[in-house]
Coordinates of C-alpha atoms and ligand atoms in Angstrom, one line a residue:
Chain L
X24 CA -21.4 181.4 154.3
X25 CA -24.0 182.2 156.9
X26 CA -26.9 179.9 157.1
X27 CA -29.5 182.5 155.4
X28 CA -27.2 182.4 152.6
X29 CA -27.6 178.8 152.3
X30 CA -31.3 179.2 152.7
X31 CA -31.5 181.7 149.8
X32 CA -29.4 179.4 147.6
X33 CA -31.3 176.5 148.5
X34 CA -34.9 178.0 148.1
X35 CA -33.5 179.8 144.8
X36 CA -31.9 177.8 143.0
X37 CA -35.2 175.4 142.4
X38 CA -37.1 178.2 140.9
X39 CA -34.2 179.1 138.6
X40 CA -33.5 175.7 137.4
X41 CA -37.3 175.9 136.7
X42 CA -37.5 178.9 134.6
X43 CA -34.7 177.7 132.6
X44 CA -36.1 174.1 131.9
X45 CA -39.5 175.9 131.4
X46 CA -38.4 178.8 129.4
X47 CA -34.4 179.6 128.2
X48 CA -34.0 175.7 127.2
X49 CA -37.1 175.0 125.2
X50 CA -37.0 178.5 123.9
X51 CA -33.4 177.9 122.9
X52 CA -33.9 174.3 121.2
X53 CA -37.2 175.1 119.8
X54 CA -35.8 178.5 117.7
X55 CA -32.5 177.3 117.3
X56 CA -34.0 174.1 115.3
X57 CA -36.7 176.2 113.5
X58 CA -33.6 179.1 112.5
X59 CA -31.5 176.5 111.5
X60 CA -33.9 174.9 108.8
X61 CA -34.8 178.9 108.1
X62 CA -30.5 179.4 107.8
X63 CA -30.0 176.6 105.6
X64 CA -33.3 177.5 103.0
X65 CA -31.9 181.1 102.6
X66 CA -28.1 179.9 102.5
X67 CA -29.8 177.8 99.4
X68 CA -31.4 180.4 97.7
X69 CA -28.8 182.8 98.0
X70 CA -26.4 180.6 96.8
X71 CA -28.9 179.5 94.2
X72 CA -28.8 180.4 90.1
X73 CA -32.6 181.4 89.9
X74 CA -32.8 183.6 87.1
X75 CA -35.2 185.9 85.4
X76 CA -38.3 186.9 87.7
X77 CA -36.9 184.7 90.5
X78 CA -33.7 186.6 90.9
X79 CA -36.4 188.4 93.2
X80 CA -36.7 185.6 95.9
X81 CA -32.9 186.3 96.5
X82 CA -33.3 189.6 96.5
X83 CA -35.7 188.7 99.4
X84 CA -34.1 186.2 101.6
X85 CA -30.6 188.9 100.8
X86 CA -32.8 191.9 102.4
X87 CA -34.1 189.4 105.8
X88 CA -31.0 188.6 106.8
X89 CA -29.4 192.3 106.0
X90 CA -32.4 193.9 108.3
X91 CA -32.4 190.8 111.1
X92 CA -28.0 191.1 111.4
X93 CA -28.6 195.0 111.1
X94 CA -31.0 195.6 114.0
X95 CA -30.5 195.0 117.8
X96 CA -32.4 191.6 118.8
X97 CA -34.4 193.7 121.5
X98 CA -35.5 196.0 119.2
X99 CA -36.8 193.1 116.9
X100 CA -38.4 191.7 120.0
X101 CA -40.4 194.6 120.7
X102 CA -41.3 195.2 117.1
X103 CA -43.3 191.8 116.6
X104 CA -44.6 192.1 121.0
X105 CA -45.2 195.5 121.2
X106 CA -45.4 196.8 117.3
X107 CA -47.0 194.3 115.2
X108 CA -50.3 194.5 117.5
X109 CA -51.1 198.0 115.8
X110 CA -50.8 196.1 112.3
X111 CA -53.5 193.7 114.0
X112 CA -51.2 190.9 114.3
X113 CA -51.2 189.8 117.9
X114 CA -48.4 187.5 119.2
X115 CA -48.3 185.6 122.8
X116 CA -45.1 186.3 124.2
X117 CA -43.9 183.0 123.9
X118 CA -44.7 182.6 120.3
X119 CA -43.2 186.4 119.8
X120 CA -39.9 185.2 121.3
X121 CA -39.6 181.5 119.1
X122 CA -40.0 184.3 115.8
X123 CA -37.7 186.8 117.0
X124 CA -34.8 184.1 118.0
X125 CA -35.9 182.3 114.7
X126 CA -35.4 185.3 112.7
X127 CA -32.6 186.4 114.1
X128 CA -30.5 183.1 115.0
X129 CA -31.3 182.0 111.2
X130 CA -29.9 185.0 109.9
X131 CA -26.8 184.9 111.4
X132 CA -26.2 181.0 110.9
X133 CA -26.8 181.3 106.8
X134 CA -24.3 183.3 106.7
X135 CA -22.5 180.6 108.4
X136 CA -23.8 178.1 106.6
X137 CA -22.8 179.9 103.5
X138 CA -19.6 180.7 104.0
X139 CA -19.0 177.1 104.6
X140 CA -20.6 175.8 101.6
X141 CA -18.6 177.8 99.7
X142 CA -15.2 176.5 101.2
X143 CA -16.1 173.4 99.7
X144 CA -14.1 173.0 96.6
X145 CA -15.2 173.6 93.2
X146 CA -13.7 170.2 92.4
X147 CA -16.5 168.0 94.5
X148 CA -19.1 169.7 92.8
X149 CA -17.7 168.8 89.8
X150 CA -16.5 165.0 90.1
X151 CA -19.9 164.7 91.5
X152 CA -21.4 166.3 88.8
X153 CA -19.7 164.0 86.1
X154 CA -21.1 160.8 88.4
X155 CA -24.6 161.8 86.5
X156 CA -26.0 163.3 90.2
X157 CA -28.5 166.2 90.1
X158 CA -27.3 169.3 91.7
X159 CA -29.6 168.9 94.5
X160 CA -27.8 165.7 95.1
X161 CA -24.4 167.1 94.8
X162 CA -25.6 169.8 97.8
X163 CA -26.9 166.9 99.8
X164 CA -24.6 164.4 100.0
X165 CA -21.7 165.8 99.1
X166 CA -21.1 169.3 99.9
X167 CA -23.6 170.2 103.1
X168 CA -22.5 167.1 104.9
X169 CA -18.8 168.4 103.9
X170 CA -19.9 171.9 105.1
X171 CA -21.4 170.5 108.8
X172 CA -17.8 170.3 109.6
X173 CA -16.5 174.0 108.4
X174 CA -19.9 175.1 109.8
X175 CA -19.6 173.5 113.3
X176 CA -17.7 176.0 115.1
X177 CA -19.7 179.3 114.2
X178 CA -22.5 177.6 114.4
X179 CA -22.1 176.4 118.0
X180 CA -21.1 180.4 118.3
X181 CA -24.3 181.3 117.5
X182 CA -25.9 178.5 119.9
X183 CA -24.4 179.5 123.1
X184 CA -25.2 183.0 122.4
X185 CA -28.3 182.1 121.4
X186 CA -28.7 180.7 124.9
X187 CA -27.9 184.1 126.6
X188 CA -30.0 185.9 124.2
X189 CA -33.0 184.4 125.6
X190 CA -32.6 186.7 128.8
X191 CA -34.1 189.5 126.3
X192 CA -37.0 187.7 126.4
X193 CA -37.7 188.5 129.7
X194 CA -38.4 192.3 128.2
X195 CA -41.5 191.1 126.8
X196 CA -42.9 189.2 130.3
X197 CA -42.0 185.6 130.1
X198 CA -40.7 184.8 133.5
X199 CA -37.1 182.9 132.1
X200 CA -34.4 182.4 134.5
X201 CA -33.4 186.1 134.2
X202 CA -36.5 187.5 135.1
X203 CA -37.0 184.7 138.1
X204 CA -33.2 185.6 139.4
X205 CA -34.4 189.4 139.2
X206 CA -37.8 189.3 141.4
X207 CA -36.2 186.8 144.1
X208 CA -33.5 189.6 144.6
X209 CA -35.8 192.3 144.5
X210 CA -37.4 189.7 147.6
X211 CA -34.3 189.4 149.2
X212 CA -32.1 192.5 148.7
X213 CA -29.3 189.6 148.3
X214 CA -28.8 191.4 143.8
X215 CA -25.1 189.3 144.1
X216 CA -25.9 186.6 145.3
X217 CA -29.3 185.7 143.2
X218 CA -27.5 187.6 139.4
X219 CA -24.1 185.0 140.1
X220 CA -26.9 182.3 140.8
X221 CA -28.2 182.9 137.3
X222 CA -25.1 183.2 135.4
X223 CA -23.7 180.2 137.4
X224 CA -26.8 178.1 136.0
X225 CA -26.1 180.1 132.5
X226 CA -22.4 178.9 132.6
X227 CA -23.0 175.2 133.4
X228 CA -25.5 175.2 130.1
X229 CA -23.0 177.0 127.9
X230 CA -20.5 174.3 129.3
X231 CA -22.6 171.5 128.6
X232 CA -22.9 172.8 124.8
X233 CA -19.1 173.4 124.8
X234 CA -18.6 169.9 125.5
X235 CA -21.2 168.6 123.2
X236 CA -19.2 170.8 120.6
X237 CA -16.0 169.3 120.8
X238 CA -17.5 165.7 120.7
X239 CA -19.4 167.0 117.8
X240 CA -16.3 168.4 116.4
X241 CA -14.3 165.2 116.6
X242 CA -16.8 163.2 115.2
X243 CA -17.3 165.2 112.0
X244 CA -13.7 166.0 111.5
X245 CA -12.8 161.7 111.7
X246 CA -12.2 161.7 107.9
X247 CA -9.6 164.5 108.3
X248 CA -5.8 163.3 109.3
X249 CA -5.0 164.8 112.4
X250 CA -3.2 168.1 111.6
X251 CA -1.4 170.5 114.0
Chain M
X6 CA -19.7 157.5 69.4
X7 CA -18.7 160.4 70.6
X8 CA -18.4 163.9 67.7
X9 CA -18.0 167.5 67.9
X10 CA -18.7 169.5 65.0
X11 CA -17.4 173.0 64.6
X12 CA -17.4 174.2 68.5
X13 CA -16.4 177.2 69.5
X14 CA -15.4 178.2 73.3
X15 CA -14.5 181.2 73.8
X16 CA -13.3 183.4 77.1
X17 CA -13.6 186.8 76.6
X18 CA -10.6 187.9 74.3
X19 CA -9.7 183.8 74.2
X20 CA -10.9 181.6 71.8
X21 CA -10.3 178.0 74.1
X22 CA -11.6 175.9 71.4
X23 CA -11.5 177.0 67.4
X24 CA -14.3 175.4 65.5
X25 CA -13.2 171.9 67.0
X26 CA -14.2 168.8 64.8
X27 CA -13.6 165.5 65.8
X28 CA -14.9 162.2 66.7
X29 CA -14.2 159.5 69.4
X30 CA -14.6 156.1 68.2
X31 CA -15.7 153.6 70.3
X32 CA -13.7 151.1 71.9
X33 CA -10.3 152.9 71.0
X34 CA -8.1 155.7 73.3
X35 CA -8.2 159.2 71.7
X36 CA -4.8 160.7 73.4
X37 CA -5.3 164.6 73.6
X38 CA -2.1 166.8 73.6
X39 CA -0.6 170.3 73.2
X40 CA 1.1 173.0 75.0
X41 CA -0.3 174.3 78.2
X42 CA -3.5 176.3 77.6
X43 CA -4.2 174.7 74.0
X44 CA -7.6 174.0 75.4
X45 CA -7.1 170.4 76.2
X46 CA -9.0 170.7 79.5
X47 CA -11.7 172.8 78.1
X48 CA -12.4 170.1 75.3
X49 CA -12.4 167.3 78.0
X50 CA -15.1 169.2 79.6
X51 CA -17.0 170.6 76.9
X52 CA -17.6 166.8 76.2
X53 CA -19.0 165.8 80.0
X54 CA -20.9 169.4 79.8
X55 CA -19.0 170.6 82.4
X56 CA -18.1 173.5 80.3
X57 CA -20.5 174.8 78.4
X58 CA -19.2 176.1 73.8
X59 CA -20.9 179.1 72.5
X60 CA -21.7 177.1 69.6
X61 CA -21.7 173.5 67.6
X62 CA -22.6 170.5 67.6
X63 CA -22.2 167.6 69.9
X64 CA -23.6 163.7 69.1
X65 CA -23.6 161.5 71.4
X66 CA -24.7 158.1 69.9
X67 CA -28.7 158.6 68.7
X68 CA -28.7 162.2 71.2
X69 CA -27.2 165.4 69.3
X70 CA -26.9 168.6 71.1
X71 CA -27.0 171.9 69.7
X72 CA -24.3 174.5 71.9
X73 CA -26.1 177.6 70.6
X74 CA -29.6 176.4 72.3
X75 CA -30.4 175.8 75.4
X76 CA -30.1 172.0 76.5
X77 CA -32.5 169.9 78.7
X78 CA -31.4 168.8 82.2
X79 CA -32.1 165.5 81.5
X80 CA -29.7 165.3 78.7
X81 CA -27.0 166.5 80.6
X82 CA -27.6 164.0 82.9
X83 CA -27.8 161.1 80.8
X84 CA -24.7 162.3 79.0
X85 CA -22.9 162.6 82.3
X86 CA -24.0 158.7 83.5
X87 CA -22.5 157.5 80.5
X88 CA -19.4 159.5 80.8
X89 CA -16.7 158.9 84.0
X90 CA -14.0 161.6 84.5
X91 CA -10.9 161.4 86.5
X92 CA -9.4 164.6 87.6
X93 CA -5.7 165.9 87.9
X94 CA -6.7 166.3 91.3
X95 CA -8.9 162.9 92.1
X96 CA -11.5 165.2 93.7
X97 CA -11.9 161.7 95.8
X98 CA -15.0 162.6 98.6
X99 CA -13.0 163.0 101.5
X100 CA -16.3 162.2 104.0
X101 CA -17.0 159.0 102.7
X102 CA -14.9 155.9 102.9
X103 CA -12.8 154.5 99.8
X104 CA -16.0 151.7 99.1
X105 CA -19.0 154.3 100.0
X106 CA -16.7 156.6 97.2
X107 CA -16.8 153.9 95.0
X108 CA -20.9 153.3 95.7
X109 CA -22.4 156.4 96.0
X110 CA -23.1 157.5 92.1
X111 CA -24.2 153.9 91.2
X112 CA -26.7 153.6 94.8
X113 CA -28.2 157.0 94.3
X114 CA -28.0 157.6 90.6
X115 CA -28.7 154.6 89.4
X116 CA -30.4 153.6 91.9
X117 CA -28.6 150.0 92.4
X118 CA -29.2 148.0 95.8
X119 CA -26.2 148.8 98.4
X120 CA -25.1 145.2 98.4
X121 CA -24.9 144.9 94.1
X122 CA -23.4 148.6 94.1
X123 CA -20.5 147.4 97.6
X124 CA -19.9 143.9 95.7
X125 CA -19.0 145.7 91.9
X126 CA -17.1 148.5 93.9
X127 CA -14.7 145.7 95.6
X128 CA -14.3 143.8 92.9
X129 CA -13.4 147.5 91.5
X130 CA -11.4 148.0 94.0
X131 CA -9.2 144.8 93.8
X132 CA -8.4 145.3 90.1
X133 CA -6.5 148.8 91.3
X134 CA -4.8 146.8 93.9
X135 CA -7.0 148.4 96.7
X136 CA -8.5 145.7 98.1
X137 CA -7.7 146.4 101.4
X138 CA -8.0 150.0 101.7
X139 CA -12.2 149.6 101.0
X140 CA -12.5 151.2 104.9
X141 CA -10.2 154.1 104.9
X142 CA -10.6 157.3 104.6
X143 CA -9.3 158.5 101.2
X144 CA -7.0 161.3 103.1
X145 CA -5.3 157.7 104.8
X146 CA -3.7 157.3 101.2
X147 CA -1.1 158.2 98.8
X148 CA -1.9 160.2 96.1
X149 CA -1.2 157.8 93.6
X150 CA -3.9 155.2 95.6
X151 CA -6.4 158.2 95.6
X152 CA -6.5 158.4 92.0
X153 CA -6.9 154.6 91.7
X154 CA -9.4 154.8 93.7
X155 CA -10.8 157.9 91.4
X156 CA -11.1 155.3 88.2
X157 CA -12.9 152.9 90.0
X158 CA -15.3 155.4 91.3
X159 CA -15.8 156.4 87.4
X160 CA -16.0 152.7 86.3
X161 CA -18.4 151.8 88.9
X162 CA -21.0 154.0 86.8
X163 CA -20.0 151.4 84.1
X164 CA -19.4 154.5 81.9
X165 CA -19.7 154.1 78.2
X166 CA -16.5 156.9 77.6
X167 CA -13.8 157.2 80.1
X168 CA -12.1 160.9 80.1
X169 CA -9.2 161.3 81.7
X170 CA -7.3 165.1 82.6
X171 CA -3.3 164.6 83.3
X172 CA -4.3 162.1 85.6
X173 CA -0.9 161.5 86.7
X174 CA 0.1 165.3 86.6
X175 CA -0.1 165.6 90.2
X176 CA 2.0 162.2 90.9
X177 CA 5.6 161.9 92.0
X178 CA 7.1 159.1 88.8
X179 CA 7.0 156.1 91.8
X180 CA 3.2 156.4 92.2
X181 CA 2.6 157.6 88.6
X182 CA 3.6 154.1 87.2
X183 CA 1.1 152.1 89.2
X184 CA -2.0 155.1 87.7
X185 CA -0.3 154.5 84.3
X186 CA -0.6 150.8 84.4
X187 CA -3.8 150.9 85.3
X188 CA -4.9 152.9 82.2
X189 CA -3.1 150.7 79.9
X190 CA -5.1 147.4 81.0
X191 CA -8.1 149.7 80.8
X192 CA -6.7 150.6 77.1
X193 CA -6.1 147.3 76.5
X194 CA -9.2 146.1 77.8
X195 CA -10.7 148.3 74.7
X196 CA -12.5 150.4 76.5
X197 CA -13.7 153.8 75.3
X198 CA -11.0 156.1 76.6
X199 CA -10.0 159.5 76.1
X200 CA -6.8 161.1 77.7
X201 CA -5.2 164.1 78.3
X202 CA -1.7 163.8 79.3
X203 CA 2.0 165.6 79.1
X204 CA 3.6 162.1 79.1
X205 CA 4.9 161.0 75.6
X206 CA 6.3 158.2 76.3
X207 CA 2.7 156.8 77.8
X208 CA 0.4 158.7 74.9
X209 CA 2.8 156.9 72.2
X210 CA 2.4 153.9 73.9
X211 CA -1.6 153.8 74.8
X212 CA -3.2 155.8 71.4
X213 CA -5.0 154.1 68.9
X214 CA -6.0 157.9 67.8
X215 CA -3.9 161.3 69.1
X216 CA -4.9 164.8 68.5
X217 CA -2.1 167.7 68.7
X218 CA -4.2 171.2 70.2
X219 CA -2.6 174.2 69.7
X220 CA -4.6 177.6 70.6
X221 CA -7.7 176.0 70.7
X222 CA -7.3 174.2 67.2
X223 CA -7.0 171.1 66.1
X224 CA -3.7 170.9 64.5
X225 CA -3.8 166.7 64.2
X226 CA -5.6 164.2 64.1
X227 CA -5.0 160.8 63.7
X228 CA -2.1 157.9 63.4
X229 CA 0.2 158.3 66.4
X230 CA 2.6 156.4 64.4
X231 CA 2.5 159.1 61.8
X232 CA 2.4 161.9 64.9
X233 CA 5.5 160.7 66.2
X234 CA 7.7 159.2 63.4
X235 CA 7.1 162.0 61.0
X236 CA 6.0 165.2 63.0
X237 CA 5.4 168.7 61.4
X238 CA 7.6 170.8 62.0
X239 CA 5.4 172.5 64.4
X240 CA 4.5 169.0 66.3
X241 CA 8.4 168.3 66.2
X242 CA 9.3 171.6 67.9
X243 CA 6.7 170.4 70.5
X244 CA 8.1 167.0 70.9
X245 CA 11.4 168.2 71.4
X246 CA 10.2 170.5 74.0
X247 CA 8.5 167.7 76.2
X248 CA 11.4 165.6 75.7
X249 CA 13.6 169.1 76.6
X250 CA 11.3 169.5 79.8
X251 CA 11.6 165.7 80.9
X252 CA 15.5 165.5 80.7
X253 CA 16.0 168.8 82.3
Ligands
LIG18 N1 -12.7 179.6 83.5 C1 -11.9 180.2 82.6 N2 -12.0 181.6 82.4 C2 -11.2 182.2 81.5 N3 -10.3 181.6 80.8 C3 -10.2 180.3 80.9 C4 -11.0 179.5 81.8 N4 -10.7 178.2 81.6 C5 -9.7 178.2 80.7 N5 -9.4 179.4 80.2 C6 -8.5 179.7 79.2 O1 -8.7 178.9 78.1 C7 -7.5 178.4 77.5 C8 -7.5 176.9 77.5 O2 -7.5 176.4 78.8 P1 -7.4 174.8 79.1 O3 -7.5 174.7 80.6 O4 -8.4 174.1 78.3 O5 -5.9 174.5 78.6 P2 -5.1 173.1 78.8 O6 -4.7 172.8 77.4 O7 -5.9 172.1 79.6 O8 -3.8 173.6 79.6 P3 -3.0 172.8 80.7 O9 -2.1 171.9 79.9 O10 -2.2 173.9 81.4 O11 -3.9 172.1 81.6 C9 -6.4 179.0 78.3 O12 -5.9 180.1 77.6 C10 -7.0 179.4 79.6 O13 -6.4 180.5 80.1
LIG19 MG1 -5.7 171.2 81.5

């Protein structure tokens, strides 16, 4: 490795880190908390038995996650940057990327966080039920901490993409690790060298989760005999 | 005490239960059998509300419910505190530790301090000879334990009806003893018991009251002595069946 190499790297890699503890990891944290609580409202109401005029709420929450899994997240970026500003509504491109990756992440995830409510059988639901608890009960402490554990692994799916997926944001003029790599090689003409320096930084993150996953994983699988 | 009065279930073509009138006396087991798909089931959980009849009446001590009309949350839940149900299938939580299985309902539904709810739940425990299995997981035990563990969860609500569904159905005849003696000291104990089971020899043994289901109709109801010493003809051809079915 010649020594200007090392120089690029050395100068380089600072600035990236920063972007990415600036931008793709609060960015990531902040809309994959805010999509999670969004996932787990519209997995409720989907799954819920509103009837009458209130069927209509589902009918809602079913047509947001069938236009947010339908689209292409850059498209959905530029609609609320670059398209909502001729409605009036004016978004900074931070808070335009925490709605987007909301949006979007929380659509996928209650899906998710359906599917695996559903796999819970119909039998704790109902020797809960005859224990005299309230079916808001039942979905708390019985069958969503239950679900956690069918949920974990698509859910950590949608994390660590979520992670990559903040790259997009640098389409709408935040300056995230993406964006940072991209205007040090346009600098340097050294395009390998500063793109593998990105996705290096991108891999250690995604590893990091991967980790956290499987401790995750073995901690909320504990009641379940080990089974191969 | 616990009444139906002319309830009707029906599923689509099937008619589950056929204007069903009975009571439950306190203090006493009701034994419920009959063929497979007689509606046994669906009368267990017509009476906890799990299912719902098209029609009739229900009483339940001072409370009557009306099938055809809509009925209030809150008297579904109060029916459901004072009933416990054990499962064919134990339906045990499998997150939460034998004990916290045991204390859950009685913490968070009747809102008991944790130490009052862990100290009845052990003592619980010990009577099914699971003292020391309070800290396992209920996957860490047979299925015979699991369903012990299942009537101590219903008792802990200190139900004022105890419904059981084949509770030993699912048990190989080693573990189904130890279930079986436990319902008999319950029985004995003069508790408020209604069970659904395939096993003669136990239902002649534990009824104070047995009711013969048939299509979704009650075709007896009353003296087990009577039930089994003279049968119908009809109630001896099922006899002989279940007798047929446990020798072969
Ligand atoms: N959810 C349901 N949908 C449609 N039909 C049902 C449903 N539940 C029960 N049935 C029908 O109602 C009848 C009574 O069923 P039930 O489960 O009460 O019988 P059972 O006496 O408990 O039978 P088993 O001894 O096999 O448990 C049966 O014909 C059954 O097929
Ligand atoms: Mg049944």
């Amino acid at each position: 490795m010649s020594s200007s190499t090392w120089e690029i790297i050395t100068s380089s890699l600072p600035q990236i880190l920063t972007a990415a503890a600036k931008y793709t990891i609060p960015l990531t944290l902040i809309s994959f908390v805010l999509g999670l609580l969004l996932a787990l409202l519209t997995a409720m109401v989907r799954l819920s038995l509103l009837r009458g005029p209130f069927q209509i709420v589902r009918g809602i929450f079913w047509g947001y996650v069938w236009i947010f899994r339908s689209t292409p997240l850059l498209v959905q970026l530029f609609i609320v940057f670059f398209g909502l500003p001729n409605l009036g509504v004016q978004f900074s491109p931070w808070t335009a990327a925490i709605i987007t990756f909301t949006l979007n992440v929380g659509a996928y995830s209650s899906e998710t966080i359906r599917a695996a409510i559903l796999s819970i059988p119909n039998g704790q639901w109902e020797a809960a039920l005859t224990l005299g608890m309230t079916r808001r009960q039942v979905l708390f402490r019985i069958i969503l901490p239950q679900a956690v554990r069918v949920s974990l692994p698509p859910l950590s799916n949608s994390f660590i993409g979520l992670v990559k997926d903040t790259s997009l944001a640098s389409s709408i003029t935040i300056v995230e690790m993406f964006t940072v790599g991209q205007q040090i090689s346009a600098k340097t003409y050294e395009p390998l060298l500063l793109y593998s320096l990105v996705a290096l930084v991108y891999l250690v993150i995604c590893t990091v989760l991967t980790v956290l996953q499987g401790y995750l994983e073995k901690w909320t699988s504990r009641y379940v005999p080990t089974q191969h | 005490m616990l009444k139906l009065e002319h309830v009707n279930k029906i599923y689509g073509e099937r008619h589950a239960l056929n204007d069903v009138n009975i009571a439950f006396p306190e203090h006493k087991t009701t034994v419920i059998v009959g063929p497979s798909g007689s509606g046994k089931s669906t009368l267990l959980r017509s009476l906890n509300l799990l299912e719902r009849p098209e029609n009739g009446l229900y009483h339940f001590d001072d409370l009557t419910l009306d099938f055809s009309k809509s009925i209030p949350e809150k008297n579904i839940l109060s029916i459901r505190r004072q009933t416990g149900m054990v499962f064919q299938s134990f339906n045990l939580f499998p997150h939460l530790s034998v004990l916290k299985n045991v204390t859950e309902a009685p913490i968070h539904v009747l809102k008991q301090s944790t130490a009052a709810a862990t100290s009845t739940a052990k003592d619980l425990l010990a009577q099914v000879g699971l003292a020391d299995k309070a800290d396992q997981f209920p996957t860490a035990l047979s299925g015979g334990q699991q369903q012990r563990v299942a009537i101590a969860r219903a008792l802990a609500m200190k139900p004022k009806y105890l419904f059981f569904d084949e509770p030993t159905s699912a048990l190989d005849p080693e573990l189904e003893a130890g279930v079986l003696r436990v319902l008999l000291k319950l029985a004995q104990e003069h508790n408020s018991m209604i069970v659904v089971t395939h096993n003669m020899e136990f239902a002649r043994g534990v009824a104070d009251q047995i009711i013969f289901l048939e299509e979704g109709e009650i075709l007896y109801s009353g003296d087990p002595k009577t039930f089994f010493t003279e049968p119908t003809e009809r109630i001896h051809e099922f006899l002989s069946a279940m007798n047929f079915m446990v020798k072969a």
